[in-house]
């Protein structure tokens, strides 16, 4: 696990975009795992800018999103399919048929979850997964207590998550109670993972995920077991890390060939 502390969310986003650019330079048909929420927005803006200036090409890319609310159609303004179309897909040259977001209206949800796993496998697995971090430690919508061996499935959203996400809806009553999410084990199979977190509000959960004990009560702590994970955070989100100075020293002392 590599913890990279940057002055601002914009710097973190620029670093993430460079890492994605580097991946696509070496593998034009890479498979990206994508997230929604506020955290990836600066990254998506930077990817759009790079795509416009022809620094990055998404023509060969396939994408899989982490999750979707059950009960929301893809054209609902609060659905994650809609979010992705608005915030990224419509502004980059990814082919529409290559983007995957779980279907919140699937009739046979369990069949759809299996098919999602199978589609990821059929593409050769996810090369690079973007993650945000829930204030309760969730990744995807794997809430505290999620099996660390879980696969794509239905989850019930925690009260805290519904509260946090109510800002996207007119009222908390409108926030769906259920979702489809990639499982913890699905995420752990991604070859490379970039987790982003910004702001003081994420500081405590970042400290628990990075420096606390590994526990299904903080699902993100399982990332301590992954060999290619970068935790890319701003100063505010890093403010409760006991070993922040050490992480900065490691990053500053990276040999040139490892620099991002
Ligand atoms: C979204 C997702 C969630 C969010 C998390 C943080 O697809 O999987 O895990 O990343 O809830 O949300 P924000 O970024 O809005 O704080």
CSV table of C-alpha atoms and ligand atoms in Angstrom, one decimal:
chain,number,residue,atom,x,y,z
A,1,UNK,CA,0.0,0.0,0.0
A,2,UNK,CA,1.5,3.3,-1.0
A,3,UNK,CA,0.1,6.5,0.6
A,4,UNK,CA,0.6,9.6,-1.5
A,5,UNK,CA,-0.2,12.9,0.1
A,6,UNK,CA,-0.6,15.9,-2.2
A,7,UNK,CA,-1.4,19.5,-1.4
A,8,UNK,CA,-4.8,19.5,-3.0
A,9,UNK,CA,-7.5,17.4,-4.6
A,10,UNK,CA,-6.5,18.9,-7.9
A,11,UNK,CA,-3.0,17.6,-7.5
A,12,UNK,CA,-4.4,14.2,-6.6
A,13,UNK,CA,-6.6,14.2,-9.7
A,14,UNK,CA,-3.7,15.2,-11.9
A,15,UNK,CA,-1.7,12.3,-10.5
A,16,UNK,CA,-4.5,9.8,-11.0
A,17,UNK,CA,-5.0,11.0,-14.6
A,18,UNK,CA,-1.3,10.6,-15.3
A,19,UNK,CA,-1.4,7.1,-14.0
A,20,UNK,CA,-4.4,6.2,-16.2
A,21,UNK,CA,-2.6,7.9,-19.1
A,22,UNK,CA,0.5,5.7,-18.4
A,23,UNK,CA,-1.6,2.6,-18.3
A,24,UNK,CA,-3.3,3.4,-21.6
A,25,UNK,CA,0.0,4.2,-23.2
A,26,UNK,CA,1.1,0.6,-22.5
A,27,UNK,CA,-2.3,-1.0,-22.9
A,28,UNK,CA,-4.7,0.9,-25.2
A,29,UNK,CA,-7.5,-1.7,-24.6
A,30,UNK,CA,-7.2,-1.5,-20.8
A,31,UNK,CA,-10.2,-2.2,-18.6
A,32,UNK,CA,-11.0,0.6,-16.1
A,33,UNK,CA,-13.1,0.3,-13.0
A,34,UNK,CA,-14.9,3.5,-12.3
A,35,UNK,CA,-16.6,5.1,-9.3
A,36,UNK,CA,-19.2,7.9,-8.8
A,37,UNK,CA,-19.8,10.4,-6.0
A,38,UNK,CA,-18.0,13.7,-5.5
A,39,UNK,CA,-14.5,12.3,-5.1
A,40,UNK,CA,-13.7,11.3,-8.7
A,41,UNK,CA,-15.1,14.5,-10.2
A,42,UNK,CA,-11.7,16.4,-10.4
A,43,UNK,CA,-10.2,13.3,-11.9
A,44,UNK,CA,-12.9,13.0,-14.5
A,45,UNK,CA,-12.5,16.7,-15.4
A,46,UNK,CA,-8.8,16.1,-15.9
A,47,UNK,CA,-9.4,13.0,-18.1
A,48,UNK,CA,-11.8,15.1,-20.2
A,49,UNK,CA,-9.2,17.8,-20.6
A,50,UNK,CA,-6.5,15.3,-21.6
A,51,UNK,CA,-8.8,13.6,-24.0
A,52,UNK,CA,-9.7,16.9,-25.7
A,53,UNK,CA,-6.0,17.8,-26.0
A,54,UNK,CA,-5.3,14.3,-27.4
A,55,UNK,CA,-3.1,13.3,-24.5
A,56,UNK,CA,-5.2,10.3,-23.8
A,57,UNK,CA,-7.3,8.1,-26.0
A,58,UNK,CA,-10.3,6.0,-24.7
A,59,UNK,CA,-11.2,4.3,-28.0
A,60,UNK,CA,-10.1,0.9,-27.0
A,61,UNK,CA,-11.1,1.2,-23.3
A,62,UNK,CA,-13.7,-0.9,-21.6
A,63,UNK,CA,-15.2,0.3,-18.3
A,64,UNK,CA,-17.1,-1.2,-15.4
A,65,UNK,CA,-18.6,0.9,-12.7
A,66,UNK,CA,-18.7,-0.2,-9.1
A,67,UNK,CA,-22.3,0.2,-8.3
A,68,UNK,CA,-25.8,1.4,-9.0
A,69,UNK,CA,-29.0,2.1,-7.0
A,70,UNK,CA,-31.7,-0.5,-7.3
A,71,UNK,CA,-34.9,1.0,-8.6
A,72,UNK,CA,-33.5,3.9,-10.6
A,73,UNK,CA,-33.5,3.8,-14.4
A,74,UNK,CA,-30.3,4.8,-16.2
A,75,UNK,CA,-31.9,8.1,-17.2
A,76,UNK,CA,-32.8,9.2,-13.7
A,77,UNK,CA,-30.6,12.2,-12.7
A,78,UNK,CA,-29.5,10.4,-9.5
A,79,UNK,CA,-28.6,7.1,-11.1
A,80,UNK,CA,-25.0,6.3,-11.4
A,81,UNK,CA,-25.4,5.5,-15.2
A,82,UNK,CA,-26.7,9.1,-15.6
A,83,UNK,CA,-23.8,10.4,-13.5
A,84,UNK,CA,-21.2,8.7,-15.6
A,85,UNK,CA,-22.8,9.8,-18.9
A,86,UNK,CA,-22.9,13.5,-17.6
A,87,UNK,CA,-19.5,13.6,-15.8
A,88,UNK,CA,-17.4,11.5,-18.1
A,89,UNK,CA,-18.7,9.4,-21.0
A,90,UNK,CA,-20.4,12.1,-23.0
A,91,UNK,CA,-17.1,14.1,-23.0
A,92,UNK,CA,-14.6,11.5,-23.9
A,93,UNK,CA,-14.1,9.2,-26.9
A,94,UNK,CA,-15.1,5.9,-25.1
A,95,UNK,CA,-17.4,3.8,-27.2
A,96,UNK,CA,-20.9,3.6,-25.6
A,97,UNK,CA,-21.1,-0.2,-25.9
A,98,UNK,CA,-17.9,-0.6,-23.9
A,99,UNK,CA,-19.2,1.1,-20.7
A,100,UNK,CA,-20.8,-1.0,-18.1
A,101,UNK,CA,-22.9,0.1,-15.1
A,102,UNK,CA,-25.1,-2.4,-13.2
A,103,UNK,CA,-28.7,-2.1,-14.2
A,104,UNK,CA,-30.8,-0.7,-11.3
A,105,UNK,CA,-34.0,-2.0,-13.0
A,106,UNK,CA,-32.9,-5.6,-13.6
A,107,UNK,CA,-35.8,-8.0,-13.1
A,108,UNK,CA,-33.5,-10.9,-12.0
A,109,UNK,CA,-31.0,-9.0,-9.9
A,110,UNK,CA,-29.1,-12.1,-8.8
A,111,UNK,CA,-28.7,-13.2,-12.5
A,112,UNK,CA,-27.5,-9.7,-13.4
A,113,UNK,CA,-24.9,-9.7,-10.6
A,114,UNK,CA,-23.5,-13.0,-11.9
A,115,UNK,CA,-23.5,-11.7,-15.5
A,116,UNK,CA,-21.6,-8.6,-14.3
A,117,UNK,CA,-18.9,-10.7,-12.7
A,118,UNK,CA,-18.8,-12.9,-15.9
A,119,UNK,CA,-18.5,-9.8,-18.1
A,120,UNK,CA,-15.5,-8.5,-16.1
A,121,UNK,CA,-13.9,-12.0,-16.4
A,122,UNK,CA,-14.6,-12.1,-20.1
A,123,UNK,CA,-12.7,-8.8,-20.6
A,124,UNK,CA,-9.7,-10.3,-18.8
A,125,UNK,CA,-10.3,-8.5,-15.5
A,126,UNK,CA,-10.0,-4.9,-14.4
A,127,UNK,CA,-6.6,-3.4,-14.9
A,128,UNK,CA,-7.1,-0.2,-12.8
A,129,UNK,CA,-9.9,0.5,-10.4
A,130,UNK,CA,-10.8,4.0,-9.1
A,131,UNK,CA,-12.2,4.1,-5.6
A,132,UNK,CA,-13.7,6.7,-3.3
A,133,UNK,CA,-14.2,6.1,0.4
A,134,UNK,CA,-17.4,6.2,2.3
A,135,UNK,CA,-17.4,8.0,5.6
A,136,UNK,CA,-18.2,4.6,7.2
A,137,UNK,CA,-15.3,2.9,5.4
A,138,UNK,CA,-17.2,1.4,2.5
A,139,UNK,CA,-15.7,0.8,-0.9
A,140,UNK,CA,-18.1,0.4,-3.7
A,141,UNK,CA,-21.2,0.0,-1.6
A,142,UNK,CA,-19.7,-2.7,0.6
A,143,UNK,CA,-20.9,-1.4,3.9
A,144,UNK,CA,-19.3,-2.3,7.3
A,145,UNK,CA,-19.8,-6.0,7.9
A,146,UNK,CA,-19.5,-6.9,4.2
A,147,UNK,CA,-17.8,-10.2,3.6
A,148,UNK,CA,-14.2,-9.6,2.5
A,149,UNK,CA,-14.8,-12.5,0.1
A,150,UNK,CA,-18.0,-11.0,-1.4
A,151,UNK,CA,-18.7,-10.7,-5.2
A,152,UNK,CA,-21.2,-8.5,-7.1
A,153,UNK,CA,-24.5,-8.6,-5.2
A,154,UNK,CA,-27.3,-6.7,-3.7
A,155,UNK,CA,-26.5,-4.7,-0.5
A,156,UNK,CA,-28.7,-2.6,1.8
A,157,UNK,CA,-27.3,0.9,2.2
A,158,UNK,CA,-26.3,1.9,5.7
A,159,UNK,CA,-28.2,4.8,7.3
A,160,UNK,CA,-25.0,6.9,7.3
A,161,UNK,CA,-24.5,6.3,3.5
A,162,UNK,CA,-28.1,7.3,2.8
A,163,UNK,CA,-27.6,10.4,4.9
A,164,UNK,CA,-24.3,11.2,3.1
A,165,UNK,CA,-25.9,10.7,-0.3
A,166,UNK,CA,-29.1,12.6,0.4
A,167,UNK,CA,-27.3,15.7,-0.9
A,168,UNK,CA,-27.8,14.4,-4.5
A,169,UNK,CA,-31.6,13.9,-3.9
A,170,UNK,CA,-34.5,16.2,-3.0
A,171,UNK,CA,-34.9,14.4,0.3
A,172,UNK,CA,-33.4,11.5,2.3
A,173,UNK,CA,-36.7,9.5,1.7
A,174,UNK,CA,-35.8,9.4,-2.0
A,175,UNK,CA,-32.4,7.8,-1.5
A,176,UNK,CA,-32.9,4.1,-2.4
A,177,UNK,CA,-32.3,1.6,0.3
A,178,UNK,CA,-30.7,-1.0,-1.9
A,179,UNK,CA,-28.0,-1.2,-4.5
A,180,UNK,CA,-26.0,-3.5,-6.6
A,181,UNK,CA,-22.3,-3.4,-5.9
A,182,UNK,CA,-19.1,-5.1,-6.9
A,183,UNK,CA,-18.0,-7.2,-4.0
A,184,UNK,CA,-14.9,-6.7,-1.9
A,185,UNK,CA,-13.3,-9.8,-3.5
A,186,UNK,CA,-14.2,-8.4,-7.0
A,187,UNK,CA,-12.4,-5.2,-6.1
A,188,UNK,CA,-9.4,-7.0,-4.7
A,189,UNK,CA,-9.0,-8.8,-8.0
A,190,UNK,CA,-8.4,-5.6,-9.9
A,191,UNK,CA,-4.7,-5.5,-10.9
A,192,UNK,CA,-4.2,-1.9,-9.7
A,193,UNK,CA,-6.3,0.2,-7.4
A,194,UNK,CA,-6.3,4.0,-6.8
A,195,UNK,CA,-8.3,5.2,-3.8
A,196,UNK,CA,-8.9,8.9,-3.5
A,197,UNK,CA,-10.1,10.9,-0.5
A,198,UNK,CA,-10.3,14.6,0.0
A,199,UNK,CA,-11.1,16.9,2.9
A,200,UNK,CA,-11.1,16.8,6.7
A,201,UNK,CA,-14.4,14.8,6.8
A,202,UNK,CA,-12.5,11.8,5.4
A,203,UNK,CA,-9.5,12.1,7.7
A,204,UNK,CA,-10.6,9.8,10.5
A,205,UNK,CA,-11.8,7.0,8.2
A,206,UNK,CA,-8.6,7.2,6.1
A,207,UNK,CA,-6.6,6.7,9.3
A,208,UNK,CA,-8.7,3.7,10.2
A,209,UNK,CA,-8.5,2.2,6.7
A,210,UNK,CA,-4.8,2.7,6.3
A,211,UNK,CA,-3.4,2.4,9.8
A,212,UNK,CA,-6.1,0.6,11.7
A,213,UNK,CA,-6.6,-3.2,12.0
A,214,UNK,CA,-7.9,-5.1,9.0
A,215,UNK,CA,-11.6,-5.6,9.6
A,216,UNK,CA,-14.8,-6.1,7.7
A,217,UNK,CA,-16.1,-3.3,9.9
A,218,UNK,CA,-13.9,-1.0,7.8
A,219,UNK,CA,-14.1,-2.7,4.4
A,220,UNK,CA,-11.5,-0.3,2.9
A,221,UNK,CA,-8.9,-1.7,5.4
A,222,UNK,CA,-8.8,-4.9,3.2
A,223,UNK,CA,-6.8,-2.8,0.7
A,224,UNK,CA,-3.8,-3.3,3.1
A,225,UNK,CA,-3.7,-6.8,1.6
A,226,UNK,CA,-3.5,-5.6,-2.0
A,227,UNK,CA,0.0,-5.3,-3.6
A,228,UNK,CA,-0.8,-2.5,-6.1
A,229,UNK,CA,-2.8,0.0,-4.3
A,230,UNK,CA,-2.2,3.7,-4.1
A,231,UNK,CA,-4.0,5.9,-1.5
A,232,UNK,CA,-4.0,9.3,-3.1
A,233,UNK,CA,-5.2,12.0,-0.7
A,234,UNK,CA,-5.0,15.6,0.1
A,235,UNK,CA,-3.4,17.1,3.2
A,236,UNK,CA,-6.8,17.5,4.9
A,237,UNK,CA,-7.7,13.8,4.4
A,238,UNK,CA,-4.2,12.8,5.6
A,239,UNK,CA,-4.4,15.0,8.8
A,240,UNK,CA,-5.1,12.1,11.2
A,241,UNK,CA,-2.5,9.7,9.8
A,242,UNK,CA,0.1,8.8,12.4
A,243,UNK,CA,2.8,8.1,9.8
A,244,UNK,CA,2.1,11.0,7.4
A,245,UNK,CA,5.7,12.2,7.6
A,246,UNK,CA,7.0,8.8,6.7
A,247,UNK,CA,4.7,8.5,3.7
A,248,UNK,CA,5.9,11.9,2.5
A,249,UNK,CA,9.5,10.9,2.9
A,250,UNK,CA,9.0,7.7,1.0
A,251,UNK,CA,7.3,9.6,-1.9
A,252,UNK,CA,9.9,12.3,-2.0
A,253,UNK,CA,12.7,9.7,-2.1
A,254,UNK,CA,11.3,7.7,-5.0
A,255,UNK,CA,13.9,6.8,-7.6
A,256,UNK,CA,13.2,8.6,-10.9
A,257,UNK,CA,12.1,5.5,-12.7
A,258,UNK,CA,9.3,5.1,-10.2
A,259,UNK,CA,8.0,8.7,-10.4
A,260,UNK,CA,4.5,9.4,-11.5
B,1,LIG,C1,-19.5,5.3,-5.6
B,1,LIG,C2,-19.0,4.5,-4.6
B,1,LIG,C3,-18.9,5.0,-3.2
B,1,LIG,C4,-18.3,6.4,-3.1
B,1,LIG,C5,-18.2,6.8,-1.6
B,1,LIG,C6,-17.6,8.2,-1.4
B,1,LIG,O1,-19.6,4.7,-6.9
B,1,LIG,O2,-18.8,3.4,-4.9
B,1,LIG,O3,-18.0,4.0,-2.5
B,1,LIG,O4,-17.0,6.4,-3.6
B,1,LIG,O5,-19.5,6.7,-1.1
B,1,LIG,O6,-18.5,9.1,-2.0
B,1,LIG,P1,-18.1,10.6,-2.2
B,1,LIG,O7,-17.0,10.6,-3.1
B,1,LIG,O8,-19.3,11.3,-2.7
B,1,LIG,O9,-17.6,11.1,-0.8
